[in-house]
Coordinates of N, CA and C in Angstrom, one line a residue:
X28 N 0.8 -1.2 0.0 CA 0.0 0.0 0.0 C 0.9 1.2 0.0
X29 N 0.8 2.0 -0.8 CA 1.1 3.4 -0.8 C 0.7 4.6 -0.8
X30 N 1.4 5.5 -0.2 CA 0.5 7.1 0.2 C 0.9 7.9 -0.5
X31 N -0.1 8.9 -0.7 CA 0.0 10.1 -1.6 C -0.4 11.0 -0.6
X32 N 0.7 12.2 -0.4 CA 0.5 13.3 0.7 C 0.7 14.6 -0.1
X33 N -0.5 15.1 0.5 CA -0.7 16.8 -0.6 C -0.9 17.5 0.8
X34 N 0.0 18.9 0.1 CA -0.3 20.2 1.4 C -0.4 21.4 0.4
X35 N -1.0 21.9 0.2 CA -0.9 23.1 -1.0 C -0.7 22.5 -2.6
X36 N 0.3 23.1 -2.9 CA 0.9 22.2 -4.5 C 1.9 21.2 -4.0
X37 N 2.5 21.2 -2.5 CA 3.3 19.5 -2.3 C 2.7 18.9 -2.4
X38 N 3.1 17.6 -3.5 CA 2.8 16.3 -2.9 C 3.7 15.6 -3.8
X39 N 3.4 14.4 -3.2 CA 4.0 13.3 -3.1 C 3.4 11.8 -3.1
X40 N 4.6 10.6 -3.7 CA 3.8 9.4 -3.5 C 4.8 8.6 -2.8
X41 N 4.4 8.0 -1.8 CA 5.5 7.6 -0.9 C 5.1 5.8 -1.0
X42 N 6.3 4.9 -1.2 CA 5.8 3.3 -0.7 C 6.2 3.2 1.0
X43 N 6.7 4.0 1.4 CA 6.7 3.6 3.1 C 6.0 4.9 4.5
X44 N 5.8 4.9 5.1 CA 5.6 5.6 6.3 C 6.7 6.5 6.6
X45 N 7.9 5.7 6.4 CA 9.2 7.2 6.8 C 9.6 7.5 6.3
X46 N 9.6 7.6 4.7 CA 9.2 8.4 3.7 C 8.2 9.5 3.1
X47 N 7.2 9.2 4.1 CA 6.1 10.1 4.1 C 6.2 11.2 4.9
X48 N 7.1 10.4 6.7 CA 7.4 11.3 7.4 C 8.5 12.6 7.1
X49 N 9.7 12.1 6.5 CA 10.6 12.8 5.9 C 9.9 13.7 5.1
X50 N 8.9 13.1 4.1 CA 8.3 14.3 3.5 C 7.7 15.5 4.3
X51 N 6.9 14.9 5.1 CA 6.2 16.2 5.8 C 7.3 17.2 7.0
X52 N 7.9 16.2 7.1 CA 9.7 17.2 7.4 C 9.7 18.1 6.8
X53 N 9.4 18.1 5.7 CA 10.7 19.1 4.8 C 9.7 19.7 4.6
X54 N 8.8 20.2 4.9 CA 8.2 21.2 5.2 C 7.8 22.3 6.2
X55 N 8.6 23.5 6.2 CA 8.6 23.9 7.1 C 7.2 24.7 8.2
X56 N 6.1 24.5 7.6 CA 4.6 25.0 7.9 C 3.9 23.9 8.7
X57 N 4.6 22.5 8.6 CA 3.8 21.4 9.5 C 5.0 21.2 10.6
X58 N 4.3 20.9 11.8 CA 5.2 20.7 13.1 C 5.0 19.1 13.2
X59 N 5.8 18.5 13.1 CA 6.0 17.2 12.8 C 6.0 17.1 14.2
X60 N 5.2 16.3 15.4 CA 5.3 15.9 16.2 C 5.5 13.9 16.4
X61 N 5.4 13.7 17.8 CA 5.9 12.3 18.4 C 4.0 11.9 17.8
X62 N 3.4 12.6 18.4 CA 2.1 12.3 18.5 C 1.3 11.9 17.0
X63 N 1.7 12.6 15.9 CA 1.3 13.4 14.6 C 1.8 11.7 13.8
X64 N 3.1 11.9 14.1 CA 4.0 10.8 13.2 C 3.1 9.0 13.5
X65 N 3.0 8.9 15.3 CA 2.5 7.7 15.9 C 0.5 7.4 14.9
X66 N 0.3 8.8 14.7 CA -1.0 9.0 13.9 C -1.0 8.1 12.9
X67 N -0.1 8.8 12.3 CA 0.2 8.3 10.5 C 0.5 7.2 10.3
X68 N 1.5 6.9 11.2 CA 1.6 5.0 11.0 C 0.1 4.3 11.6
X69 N -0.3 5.0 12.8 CA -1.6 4.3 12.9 C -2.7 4.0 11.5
X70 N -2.5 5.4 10.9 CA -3.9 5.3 9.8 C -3.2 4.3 8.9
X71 N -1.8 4.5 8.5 CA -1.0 3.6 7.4 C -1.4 1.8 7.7
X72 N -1.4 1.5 8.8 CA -1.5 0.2 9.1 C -2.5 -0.6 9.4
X73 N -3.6 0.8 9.5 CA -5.3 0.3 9.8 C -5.5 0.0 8.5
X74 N -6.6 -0.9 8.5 CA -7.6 -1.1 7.4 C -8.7 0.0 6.8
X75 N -9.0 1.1 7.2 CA -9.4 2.5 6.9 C -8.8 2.8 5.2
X76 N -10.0 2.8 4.3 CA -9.4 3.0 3.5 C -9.8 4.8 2.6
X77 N -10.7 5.4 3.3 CA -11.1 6.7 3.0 C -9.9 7.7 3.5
X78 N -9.7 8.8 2.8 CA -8.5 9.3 2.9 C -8.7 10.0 4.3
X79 N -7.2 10.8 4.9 CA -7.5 11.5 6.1 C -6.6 12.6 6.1
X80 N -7.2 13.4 6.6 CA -6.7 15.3 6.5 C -6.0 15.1 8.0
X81 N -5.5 16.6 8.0 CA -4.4 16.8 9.0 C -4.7 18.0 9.5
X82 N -5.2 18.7 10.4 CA -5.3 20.3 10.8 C -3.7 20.6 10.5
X83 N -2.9 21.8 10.6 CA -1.9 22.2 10.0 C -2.2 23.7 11.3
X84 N -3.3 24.5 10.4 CA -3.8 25.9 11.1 C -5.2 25.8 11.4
X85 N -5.9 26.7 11.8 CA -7.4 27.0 11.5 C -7.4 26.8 10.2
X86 N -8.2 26.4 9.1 CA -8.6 26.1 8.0 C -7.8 25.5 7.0
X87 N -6.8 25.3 7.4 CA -5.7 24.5 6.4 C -5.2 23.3 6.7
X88 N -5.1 22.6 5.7 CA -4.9 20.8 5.9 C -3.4 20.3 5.3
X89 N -3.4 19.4 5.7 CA -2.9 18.1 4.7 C -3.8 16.9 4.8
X90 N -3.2 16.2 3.4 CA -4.0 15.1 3.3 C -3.3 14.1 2.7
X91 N -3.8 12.9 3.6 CA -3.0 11.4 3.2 C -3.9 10.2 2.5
X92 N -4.0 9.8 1.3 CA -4.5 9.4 0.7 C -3.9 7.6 0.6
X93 N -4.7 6.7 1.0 CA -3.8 5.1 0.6 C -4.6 5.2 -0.9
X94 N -3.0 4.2 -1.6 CA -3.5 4.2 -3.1 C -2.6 2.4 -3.4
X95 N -3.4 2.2 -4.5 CA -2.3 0.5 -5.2 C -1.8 1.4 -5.7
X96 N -1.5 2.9 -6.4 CA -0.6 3.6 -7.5 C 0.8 3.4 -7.3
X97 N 1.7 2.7 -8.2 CA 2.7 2.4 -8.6 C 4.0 3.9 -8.1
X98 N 3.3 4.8 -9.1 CA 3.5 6.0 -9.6 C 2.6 7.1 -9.5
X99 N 2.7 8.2 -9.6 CA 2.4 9.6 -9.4 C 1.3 9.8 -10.7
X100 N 1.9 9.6 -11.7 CA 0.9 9.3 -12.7 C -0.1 8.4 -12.9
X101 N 0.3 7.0 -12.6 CA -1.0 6.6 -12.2 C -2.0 6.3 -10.9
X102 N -1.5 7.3 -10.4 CA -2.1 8.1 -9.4 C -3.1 9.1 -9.7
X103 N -2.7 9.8 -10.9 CA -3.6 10.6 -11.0 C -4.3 10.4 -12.1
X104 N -4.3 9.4 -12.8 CA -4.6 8.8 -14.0 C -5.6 7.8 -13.2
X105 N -6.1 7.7 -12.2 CA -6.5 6.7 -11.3 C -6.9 5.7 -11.9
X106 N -5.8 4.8 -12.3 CA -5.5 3.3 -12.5 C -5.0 2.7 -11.5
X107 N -4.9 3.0 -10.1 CA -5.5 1.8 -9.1 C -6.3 2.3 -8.7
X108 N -7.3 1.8 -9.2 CA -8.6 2.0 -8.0 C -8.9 0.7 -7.6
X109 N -9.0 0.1 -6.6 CA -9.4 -0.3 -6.1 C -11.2 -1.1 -6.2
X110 N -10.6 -2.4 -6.7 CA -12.0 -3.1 -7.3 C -12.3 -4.0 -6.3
X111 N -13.5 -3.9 -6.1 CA -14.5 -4.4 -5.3 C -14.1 -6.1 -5.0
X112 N -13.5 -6.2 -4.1 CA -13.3 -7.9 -3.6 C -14.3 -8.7 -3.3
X113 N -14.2 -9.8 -2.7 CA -14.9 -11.1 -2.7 C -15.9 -10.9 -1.5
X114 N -17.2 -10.5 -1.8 CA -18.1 -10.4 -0.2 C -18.4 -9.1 -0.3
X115 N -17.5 -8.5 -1.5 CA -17.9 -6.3 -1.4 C -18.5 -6.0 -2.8
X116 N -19.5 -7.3 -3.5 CA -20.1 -6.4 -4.9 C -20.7 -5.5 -4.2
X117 N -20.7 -4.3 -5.4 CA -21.2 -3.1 -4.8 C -22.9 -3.6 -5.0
X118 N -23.6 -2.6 -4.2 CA -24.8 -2.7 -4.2 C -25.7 -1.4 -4.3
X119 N -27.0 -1.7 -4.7 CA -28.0 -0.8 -5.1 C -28.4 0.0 -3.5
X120 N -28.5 1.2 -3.4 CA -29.3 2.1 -1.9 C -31.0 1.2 -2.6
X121 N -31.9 1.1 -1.4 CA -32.8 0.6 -1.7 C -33.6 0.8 -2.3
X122 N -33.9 2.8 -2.4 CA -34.1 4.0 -3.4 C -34.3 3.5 -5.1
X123 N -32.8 3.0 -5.1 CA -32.5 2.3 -7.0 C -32.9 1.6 -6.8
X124 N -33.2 0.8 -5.9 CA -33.6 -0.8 -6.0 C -35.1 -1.0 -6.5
X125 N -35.7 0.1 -5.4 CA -37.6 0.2 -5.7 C -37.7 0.9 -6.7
X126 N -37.0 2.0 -7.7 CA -37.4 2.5 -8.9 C -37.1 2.0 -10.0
X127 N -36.0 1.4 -10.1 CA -36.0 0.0 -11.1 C -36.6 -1.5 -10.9
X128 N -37.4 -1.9 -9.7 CA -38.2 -3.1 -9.9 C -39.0 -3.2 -11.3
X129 N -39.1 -3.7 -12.1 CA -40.0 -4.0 -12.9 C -42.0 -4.3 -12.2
X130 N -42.7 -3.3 -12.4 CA -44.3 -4.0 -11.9 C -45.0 -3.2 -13.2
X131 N -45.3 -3.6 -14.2 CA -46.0 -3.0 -14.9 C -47.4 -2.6 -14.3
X132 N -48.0 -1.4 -14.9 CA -49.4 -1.1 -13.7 C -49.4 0.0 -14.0
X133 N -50.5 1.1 -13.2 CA -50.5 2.1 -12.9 C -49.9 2.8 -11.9
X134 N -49.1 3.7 -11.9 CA -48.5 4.4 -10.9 C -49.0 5.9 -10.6
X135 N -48.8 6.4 -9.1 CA -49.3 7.6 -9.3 C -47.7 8.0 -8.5
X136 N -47.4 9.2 -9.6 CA -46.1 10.1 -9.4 C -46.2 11.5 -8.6
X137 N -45.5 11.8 -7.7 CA -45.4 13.1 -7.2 C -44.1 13.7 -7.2
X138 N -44.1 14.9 -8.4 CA -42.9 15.5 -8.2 C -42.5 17.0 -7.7
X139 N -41.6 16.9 -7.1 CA -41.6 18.8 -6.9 C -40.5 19.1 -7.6
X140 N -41.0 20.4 -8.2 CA -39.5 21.1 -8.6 C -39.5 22.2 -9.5
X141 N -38.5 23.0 -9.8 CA -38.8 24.3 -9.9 C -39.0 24.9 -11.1
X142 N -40.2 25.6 -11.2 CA -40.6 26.2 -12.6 C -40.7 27.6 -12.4
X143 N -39.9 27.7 -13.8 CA -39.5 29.2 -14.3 C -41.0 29.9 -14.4
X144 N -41.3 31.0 -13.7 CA -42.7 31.2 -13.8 C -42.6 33.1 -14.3
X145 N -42.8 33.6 -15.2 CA -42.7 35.1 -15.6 C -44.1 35.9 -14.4
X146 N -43.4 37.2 -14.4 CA -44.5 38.0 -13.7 C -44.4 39.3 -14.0
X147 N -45.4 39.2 -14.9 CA -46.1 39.7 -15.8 C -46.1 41.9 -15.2
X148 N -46.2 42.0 -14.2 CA -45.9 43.4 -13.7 C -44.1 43.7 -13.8
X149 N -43.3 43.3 -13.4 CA -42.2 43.5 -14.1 C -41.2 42.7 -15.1
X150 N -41.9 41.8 -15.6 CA -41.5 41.3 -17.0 C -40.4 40.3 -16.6
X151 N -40.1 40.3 -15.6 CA -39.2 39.0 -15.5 C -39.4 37.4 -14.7
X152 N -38.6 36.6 -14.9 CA -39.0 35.7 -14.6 C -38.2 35.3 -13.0
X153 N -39.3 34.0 -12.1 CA -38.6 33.7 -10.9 C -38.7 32.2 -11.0
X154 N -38.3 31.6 -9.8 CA -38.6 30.1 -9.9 C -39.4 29.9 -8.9
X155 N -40.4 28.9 -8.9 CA -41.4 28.7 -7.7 C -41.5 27.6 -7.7
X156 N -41.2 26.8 -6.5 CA -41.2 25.2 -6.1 C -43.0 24.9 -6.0
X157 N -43.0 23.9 -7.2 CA -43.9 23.3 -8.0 C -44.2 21.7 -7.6
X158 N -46.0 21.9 -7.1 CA -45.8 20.3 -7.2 C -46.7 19.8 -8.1
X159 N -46.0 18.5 -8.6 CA -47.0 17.9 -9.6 C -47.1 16.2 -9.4
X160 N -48.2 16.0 -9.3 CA -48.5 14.9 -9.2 C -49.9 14.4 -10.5
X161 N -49.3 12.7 -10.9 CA -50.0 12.2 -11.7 C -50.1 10.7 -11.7
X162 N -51.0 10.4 -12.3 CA -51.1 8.8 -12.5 C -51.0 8.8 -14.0
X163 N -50.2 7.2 -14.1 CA -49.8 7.0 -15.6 C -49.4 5.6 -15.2
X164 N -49.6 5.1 -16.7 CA -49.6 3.5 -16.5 C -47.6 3.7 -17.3
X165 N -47.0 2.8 -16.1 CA -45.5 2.6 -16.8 C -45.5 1.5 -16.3
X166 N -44.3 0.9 -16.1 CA -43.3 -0.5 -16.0 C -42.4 -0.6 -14.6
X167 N -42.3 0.7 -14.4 CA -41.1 0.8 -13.0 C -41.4 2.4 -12.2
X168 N -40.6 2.3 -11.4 CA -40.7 3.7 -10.7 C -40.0 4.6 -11.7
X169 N -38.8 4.5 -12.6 CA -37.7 5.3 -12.9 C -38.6 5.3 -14.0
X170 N -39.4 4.6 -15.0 CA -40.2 4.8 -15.9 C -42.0 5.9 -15.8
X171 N -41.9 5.6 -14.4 CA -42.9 6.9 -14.3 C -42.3 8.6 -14.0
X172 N -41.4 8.2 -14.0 CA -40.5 9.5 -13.2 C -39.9 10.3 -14.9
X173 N -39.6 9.1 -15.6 CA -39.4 9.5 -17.0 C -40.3 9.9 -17.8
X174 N -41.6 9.3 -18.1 CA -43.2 9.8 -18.2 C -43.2 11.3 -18.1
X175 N -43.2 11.7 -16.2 CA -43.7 12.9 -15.8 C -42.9 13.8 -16.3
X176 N -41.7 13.6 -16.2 CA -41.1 14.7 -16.4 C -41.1 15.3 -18.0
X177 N -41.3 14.0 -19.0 CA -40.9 14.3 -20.4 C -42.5 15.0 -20.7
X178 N -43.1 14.4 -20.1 CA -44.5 15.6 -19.9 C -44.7 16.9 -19.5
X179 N -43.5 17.5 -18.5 CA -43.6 18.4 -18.3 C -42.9 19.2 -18.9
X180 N -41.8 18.6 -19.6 CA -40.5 19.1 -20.4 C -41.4 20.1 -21.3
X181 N -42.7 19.5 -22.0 CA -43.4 19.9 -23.2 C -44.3 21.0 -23.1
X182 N -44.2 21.2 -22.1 CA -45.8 22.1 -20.8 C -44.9 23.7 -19.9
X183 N -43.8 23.1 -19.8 CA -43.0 24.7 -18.9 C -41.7 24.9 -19.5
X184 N -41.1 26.2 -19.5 CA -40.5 26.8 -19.1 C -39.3 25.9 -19.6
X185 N -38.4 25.9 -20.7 CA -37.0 25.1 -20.9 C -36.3 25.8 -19.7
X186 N -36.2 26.5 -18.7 CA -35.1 26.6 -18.1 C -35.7 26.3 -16.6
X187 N -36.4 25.3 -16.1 CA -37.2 24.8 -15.1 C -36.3 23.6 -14.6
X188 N -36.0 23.4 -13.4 CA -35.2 22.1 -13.5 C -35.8 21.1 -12.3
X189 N -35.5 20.2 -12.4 CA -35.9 18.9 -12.8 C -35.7 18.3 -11.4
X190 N -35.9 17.4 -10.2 CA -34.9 16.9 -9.3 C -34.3 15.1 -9.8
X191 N -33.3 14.8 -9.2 CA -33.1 13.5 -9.5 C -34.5 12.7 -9.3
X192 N -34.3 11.5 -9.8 CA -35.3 10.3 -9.5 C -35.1 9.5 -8.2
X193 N -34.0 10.0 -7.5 CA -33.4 9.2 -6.7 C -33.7 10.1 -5.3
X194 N -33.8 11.6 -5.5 CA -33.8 12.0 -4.5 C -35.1 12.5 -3.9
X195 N -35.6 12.9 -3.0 CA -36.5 13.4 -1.4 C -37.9 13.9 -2.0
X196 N -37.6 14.6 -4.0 CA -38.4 15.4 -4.4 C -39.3 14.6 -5.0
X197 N -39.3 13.4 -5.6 CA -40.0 12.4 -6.1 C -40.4 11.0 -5.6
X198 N -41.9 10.9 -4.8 CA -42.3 9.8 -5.0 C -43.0 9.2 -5.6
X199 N -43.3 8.1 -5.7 CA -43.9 7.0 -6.3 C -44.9 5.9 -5.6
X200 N -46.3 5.7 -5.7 CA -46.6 4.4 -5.7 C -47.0 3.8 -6.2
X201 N -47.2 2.5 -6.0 CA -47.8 1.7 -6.9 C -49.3 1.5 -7.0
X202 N -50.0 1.5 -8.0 CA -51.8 1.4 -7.8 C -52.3 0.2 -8.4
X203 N -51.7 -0.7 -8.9 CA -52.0 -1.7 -9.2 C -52.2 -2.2 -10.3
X204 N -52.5 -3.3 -11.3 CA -52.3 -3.7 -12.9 C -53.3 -2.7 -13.7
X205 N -52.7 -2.5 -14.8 CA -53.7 -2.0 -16.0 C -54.3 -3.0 -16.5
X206 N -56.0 -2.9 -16.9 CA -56.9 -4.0 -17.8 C -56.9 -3.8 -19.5

């Protein structure tokens, strides 16, 4: 495992821990402490694989990144990334899971979200959080969500926007088979 340590425009890719330390030596803006150094080998050795910052001042960091990168370039070319092992396929939030089920039927959709609306006393336009709710027969959640929106695409304002299908502003239920 190897670290990549950035403080401003330093950085660096180190294959050891006292290489890393030396680096942040040679910088004269970080106080390399007993305590600081015992850190870094801590994080280096843990299984923690999200990167970890460093206070330095009030608002200013460093950051130590674990990487498989060989090199600096492909480091930044991020050709190790890190692929998903035995027992860690990635998985769906339950969100994707329920909007892509397949139930063909009727669905009734509720969306909110923001339409460009003109007003008419001084000629310009504002945005006002909009709800719209419908029933329509589709296949999936993500298929009703595609419906309403391509419906509304046709009906307001091209500069109206939209929320994900995934997020807080759109739900979905199910109403049961079409005859």
């Amino acid at each position: 495992m190897n670290l990549y340590l950035r403080y401003f425009e330093n950085e660096t890719l180190v294959h050891n821990v006292d290489d890393a330390l030396d680096f942040l030596a040679s910088l004269s803006e970080i106080n390399l402490d007993a305590a600081l150094a015992d850190d870094i080998r801590h994080y280096a050795e843990s299984d923690v694989r999200y990167p970890k910052r460093y206070k330095v001042r009030p608002h200013v960091y460093f950051i130590i990144i674990k990487t498989e990168a060989e090199t600096m370039l492909d480091f930044k070319q991020k050709k190790a990334l890190r692929p998903a092992g035995e027992g860690e396929e990635r998985r769906e939030s339950p969100v994707v899971q329920n909007l892509n089920m397949e139930n063909p039927g009727w669905y009734e959709g509720t969306l909110d979200f923001k339409r460009v609306v003109l007003i008419p006393t001084t000629g310009k336009c504002e945005y006002r959080d909009t709800r719209f709710v419908a029933q329509c027969k589709a296949n999936s959640g993500i298929d009703c969500y595609n419906r309403i929106v391509e419906h509304l695409r046709e009906r307001v304002d091209s500069r109206s926007q939209f929320p994900s299908a995934k997020g807080k502003n759109f739900k979905f239920k199910y109403l049961g088979m079409w005859k």
